[in-house]
PDB file of C-alpha atoms in Angstrom:
ATOM      1  CA  MET A1322      -9.245 -12.424   2.837  1.00 76.00           C
ATOM      2  CA  PHE A1323     -10.765 -11.617   6.181  1.00 82.00           C
ATOM      3  CA  ARG A1324     -13.786 -12.516   8.233  1.00 86.00           C
ATOM      4  CA  THR A1325     -16.887 -10.338   8.238  1.00 90.00           C
ATOM      5  CA  GLU A1326     -16.631 -10.021  12.021  1.00 91.00           C
ATOM      6  CA  ALA A1327     -13.189  -8.443  11.633  1.00 91.00           C
ATOM      7  CA  LEU A1328     -14.535  -5.827   9.251  1.00 90.00           C
ATOM      8  CA  LYS A1329     -17.418  -5.091  11.598  1.00 92.00           C
ATOM      9  CA  GLU A1330     -14.930  -4.555  14.415  1.00 93.00           C
ATOM     10  CA  VAL A1331     -12.389  -2.297  12.660  1.00 93.00           C
ATOM     11  CA  GLY A1332     -14.922  -0.470  10.501  1.00 92.00           C
ATOM     12  CA  LEU A1333     -15.418   0.172   6.816  1.00 91.00           C
ATOM     13  CA  TYR A1334     -13.342   2.313   4.496  1.00 91.00           C
ATOM     14  CA  SER A1335     -12.426   5.692   5.939  1.00 90.00           C
ATOM     15  CA  SER A1336     -12.905   8.918   3.992  1.00 91.00           C
ATOM     16  CA  HIS A1337      -9.868  10.453   5.742  1.00 94.00           C
ATOM     17  CA  TYR A1338      -7.393   8.929   3.250  1.00 92.00           C
ATOM     18  CA  PRO A1339      -8.579   9.605  -0.322  1.00 90.00           C
ATOM     19  CA  ALA A1340      -7.444   7.043  -2.907  1.00 90.00           C
ATOM     20  CA  ALA A1341      -5.788   4.920  -0.172  1.00 92.00           C
ATOM     21  CA  GLU A1342      -8.803   3.624   1.738  1.00 93.00           C
ATOM     22  CA  ASP A1343      -7.732  -0.011   1.346  1.00 92.00           C
ATOM     23  CA  TYR A1344      -4.242   0.808   2.646  1.00 93.00           C
ATOM     24  CA  ASP A1345      -5.764   2.349   5.769  1.00 95.00           C
ATOM     25  CA  LEU A1346      -8.107  -0.623   6.216  1.00 94.00           C
ATOM     26  CA  PHE A1347      -5.158  -3.024   6.012  1.00 92.00           C
ATOM     27  CA  PHE A1348      -3.297  -1.195   8.784  1.00 93.00           C
ATOM     28  CA  ARG A1349      -6.379  -1.124  11.007  1.00 94.00           C
ATOM     29  CA  MET A1350      -6.889  -4.867  10.424  1.00 94.00           C
ATOM     30  CA  ALA A1351      -3.220  -5.604  11.109  1.00 93.00           C
ATOM     31  CA  LYS A1352      -3.425  -3.827  14.473  1.00 92.00           C
ATOM     32  CA  ARG A1353      -6.177  -6.179  15.671  1.00 93.00           C
ATOM     33  CA  TYR A1354      -5.548  -9.432  13.817  1.00 93.00           C
ATOM     34  CA  PRO A1355      -2.593 -11.466  12.577  1.00 91.00           C
ATOM     35  CA  VAL A1356      -1.793 -10.882   8.907  1.00 89.00           C
ATOM     36  CA  ALA A1357       0.460 -12.826   6.549  1.00 87.00           C
ATOM     37  CA  ASN A1358       1.587 -13.050   2.962  1.00 82.00           C
ATOM     38  CA  LEU A1359       0.485 -16.115   1.050  1.00 81.00           C
ATOM     39  CA  GLU A1360       3.175 -18.357  -0.389  1.00 83.00           C
ATOM     40  CA  ASP A1361       1.483 -18.499  -3.794  1.00 81.00           C
ATOM     41  CA  ARG A1362       0.648 -15.572  -6.003  1.00 74.00           C
ATOM     42  CA  VAL A1363      -3.074 -15.104  -6.158  1.00 74.00           C
ATOM     43  CA  LEU A1364      -3.379 -12.115  -8.460  1.00 69.00           C
ATOM     44  CA  ARG A1365      -2.012 -10.813 -11.705  1.00 70.00           C
ATOM     45  CA  TYR A1366      -0.685  -7.272 -11.550  1.00 65.00           C
ATOM     46  CA  HIS A1367      -1.808  -5.061 -14.425  1.00 68.00           C
ATOM     47  CA  VAL A1368      -0.991  -1.390 -14.966  1.00 67.00           C
ATOM     48  CA  ASN A1369      -4.190   0.340 -16.062  1.00 72.00           C
ATOM     49  CA  PRO A1370      -3.647   3.911 -17.349  1.00 71.00           C
ATOM     50  CA  SER A1371      -7.184   4.852 -16.299  1.00 76.00           C
ATOM     51  CA  GLY A1372      -6.946   3.144 -12.887  1.00 74.00           C
ATOM     52  CA  ILE A1373      -7.059   5.040  -9.605  1.00 71.00           C
ATOM     53  CA  SER A1374      -3.371   4.414  -8.891  1.00 73.00           C
ATOM     54  CA  LEU A1375      -2.408   6.494 -11.912  1.00 76.00           C
ATOM     55  CA  GLN A1376      -5.342   8.908 -12.140  1.00 80.00           C
ATOM     56  CA  LYS A1377      -5.069   9.943  -8.480  1.00 86.00           C
ATOM     57  CA  ARG A1378      -1.430   9.016  -7.942  1.00 87.00           C
ATOM     58  CA  ARG A1379      -0.307  12.068  -5.977  1.00 90.00           C
ATOM     59  CA  LYS A1380      -3.397  12.061  -3.756  1.00 92.00           C
ATOM     60  CA  GLN A1381      -2.942   8.327  -3.107  1.00 92.00           C
ATOM     61  CA  LEU A1382       0.754   8.682  -2.261  1.00 94.00           C
ATOM     62  CA  TRP A1383       0.113  11.606   0.104  1.00 94.00           C
ATOM     63  CA  SER A1384      -2.633   9.596   1.823  1.00 95.00           C
ATOM     64  CA  ARG A1385      -0.316   6.599   2.121  1.00 95.00           C
ATOM     65  CA  LEU A1386       2.409   8.789   3.627  1.00 96.00           C
ATOM     66  CA  ARG A1387      -0.070  10.113   6.194  1.00 96.00           C
ATOM     67  CA  ILE A1388      -1.059   6.548   7.119  1.00 96.00           C
ATOM     68  CA  LEU A1389       2.589   5.494   7.392  1.00 96.00           C
ATOM     69  CA  LEU A1390       3.339   8.465   9.644  1.00 96.00           C
ATOM     70  CA  ARG A1391       0.304   7.628  11.804  1.00 95.00           C
ATOM     71  CA  GLU A1392       1.558   4.043  12.197  1.00 94.00           C
ATOM     72  CA  PHE A1393       5.264   4.890  12.365  1.00 96.00           C
ATOM     73  CA  VAL A1394       7.389   2.890  14.831  1.00 95.00           C
ATOM     74  CA  PRO A1395      10.993   4.191  14.827  1.00 96.00           C
ATOM     75  CA  GLN A1396      12.427   0.825  15.920  1.00 97.00           C
ATOM     76  CA  TYR A1397      11.045  -0.961  12.832  1.00 95.00           C
ATOM     77  CA  LYS A1398      13.088  -0.775   9.669  1.00 96.00           C
ATOM     78  CA  GLU A1399       9.831  -1.362   7.749  1.00 94.00           C
ATOM     79  CA  SER A1400       8.533   1.984   9.001  1.00 95.00           C
ATOM     80  CA  TRP A1401      11.565   3.758   7.568  1.00 96.00           C
ATOM     81  CA  LEU A1402      11.494   1.752   4.324  1.00 96.00           C
ATOM     82  CA  GLY A1403       7.786   2.448   3.820  1.00 94.00           C
ATOM     83  CA  LEU A1404       8.309   6.189   4.205  1.00 95.00           C
ATOM     84  CA  ALA A1405      11.332   6.157   1.896  1.00 95.00           C
ATOM     85  CA  LYS A1406       9.565   4.104  -0.783  1.00 92.00           C
ATOM     86  CA  ASN A1407       6.471   6.311  -0.838  1.00 93.00           C
ATOM     87  CA  ALA A1408       8.472   9.548  -0.770  1.00 93.00           C
ATOM     88  CA  LEU A1409      10.540   8.254  -3.705  1.00 93.00           C
ATOM     89  CA  LEU A1410       7.395   7.272  -5.628  1.00 91.00           C
ATOM     90  CA  LEU A1411       6.051  10.768  -5.023  1.00 91.00           C
ATOM     91  CA  ALA A1412       9.227  12.331  -6.444  1.00 92.00           C
ATOM     92  CA  LEU A1413       9.630  10.100  -9.515  1.00 91.00           C
ATOM     93  CA  PRO A1414       7.663  10.480 -12.757  1.00 89.00           C
ATOM     94  CA  VAL A1415       5.165   7.722 -13.603  1.00 85.00           C
ATOM     95  CA  PRO A1416       6.960   6.481 -16.762  1.00 85.00           C
ATOM     96  CA  LEU A1417      10.164   5.886 -14.798  1.00 89.00           C
ATOM     97  CA  VAL A1418       8.311   4.002 -12.035  1.00 83.00           C
ATOM     98  CA  THR A1419       6.452   1.902 -14.637  1.00 80.00           C
ATOM     99  CA  ARG A1420       9.698   1.026 -16.422  1.00 84.00           C
ATOM    100  CA  PHE A1421      11.320   0.040 -13.121  1.00 81.00           C
ATOM    101  CA  LYS A1422       8.333  -2.168 -12.184  1.00 76.00           C
ATOM    102  CA  ARG A1423       8.515  -3.912 -15.549  1.00 79.00           C
ATOM    103  CA  LEU A1424      12.221  -4.616 -15.013  1.00 83.00           C
ATOM    104  CA  LEU A1425      11.451  -6.154 -11.637  1.00 77.00           C
ATOM    105  CA  LYS A1426       8.399  -8.090 -12.833  1.00 71.00           C
ATOM    106  CA  GLY A1427       8.567 -11.639 -11.597  1.00 59.00           C
ATOM    107  CA  ARG A1428      10.934 -10.909  -8.717  1.00 60.00           C
ATOM    108  CA  ARG A1429       9.186 -11.998  -5.570  1.00 55.00           C
ATOM    109  CA  GLY A1430       8.214  -9.224  -3.190  1.00 52.00           C
ATOM    110  CA  TRP A1431       8.623  -6.267  -5.546  1.00 47.00           C
ATOM    111  CA  LEU A1432       5.175  -5.893  -7.090  1.00 44.00           C
TER     112      LEU A1432
END
């Protein structure tokens, strides 16, 4: 959730990061405003074979890597972990990633 004023300030979705526009928007919001994870789960994760995350997977992962490199801070372990995670996702086949996510389903912070 965010306020309309925040969106007006940071701008709408960018066309510079195909299939990862929301990822870019999150980083732009986080630069200007405090962000936090909610204690409670507020969504149900569903793997949709025709969804953008699978249909445009490589394009999305490359866009995410570009965003992570743009925002990279060497002193933050999260910067390194984000790059490593996305590079690994780019290298692994979808069925293996899906199987791994199913194994971790229900473990807080993984999905």
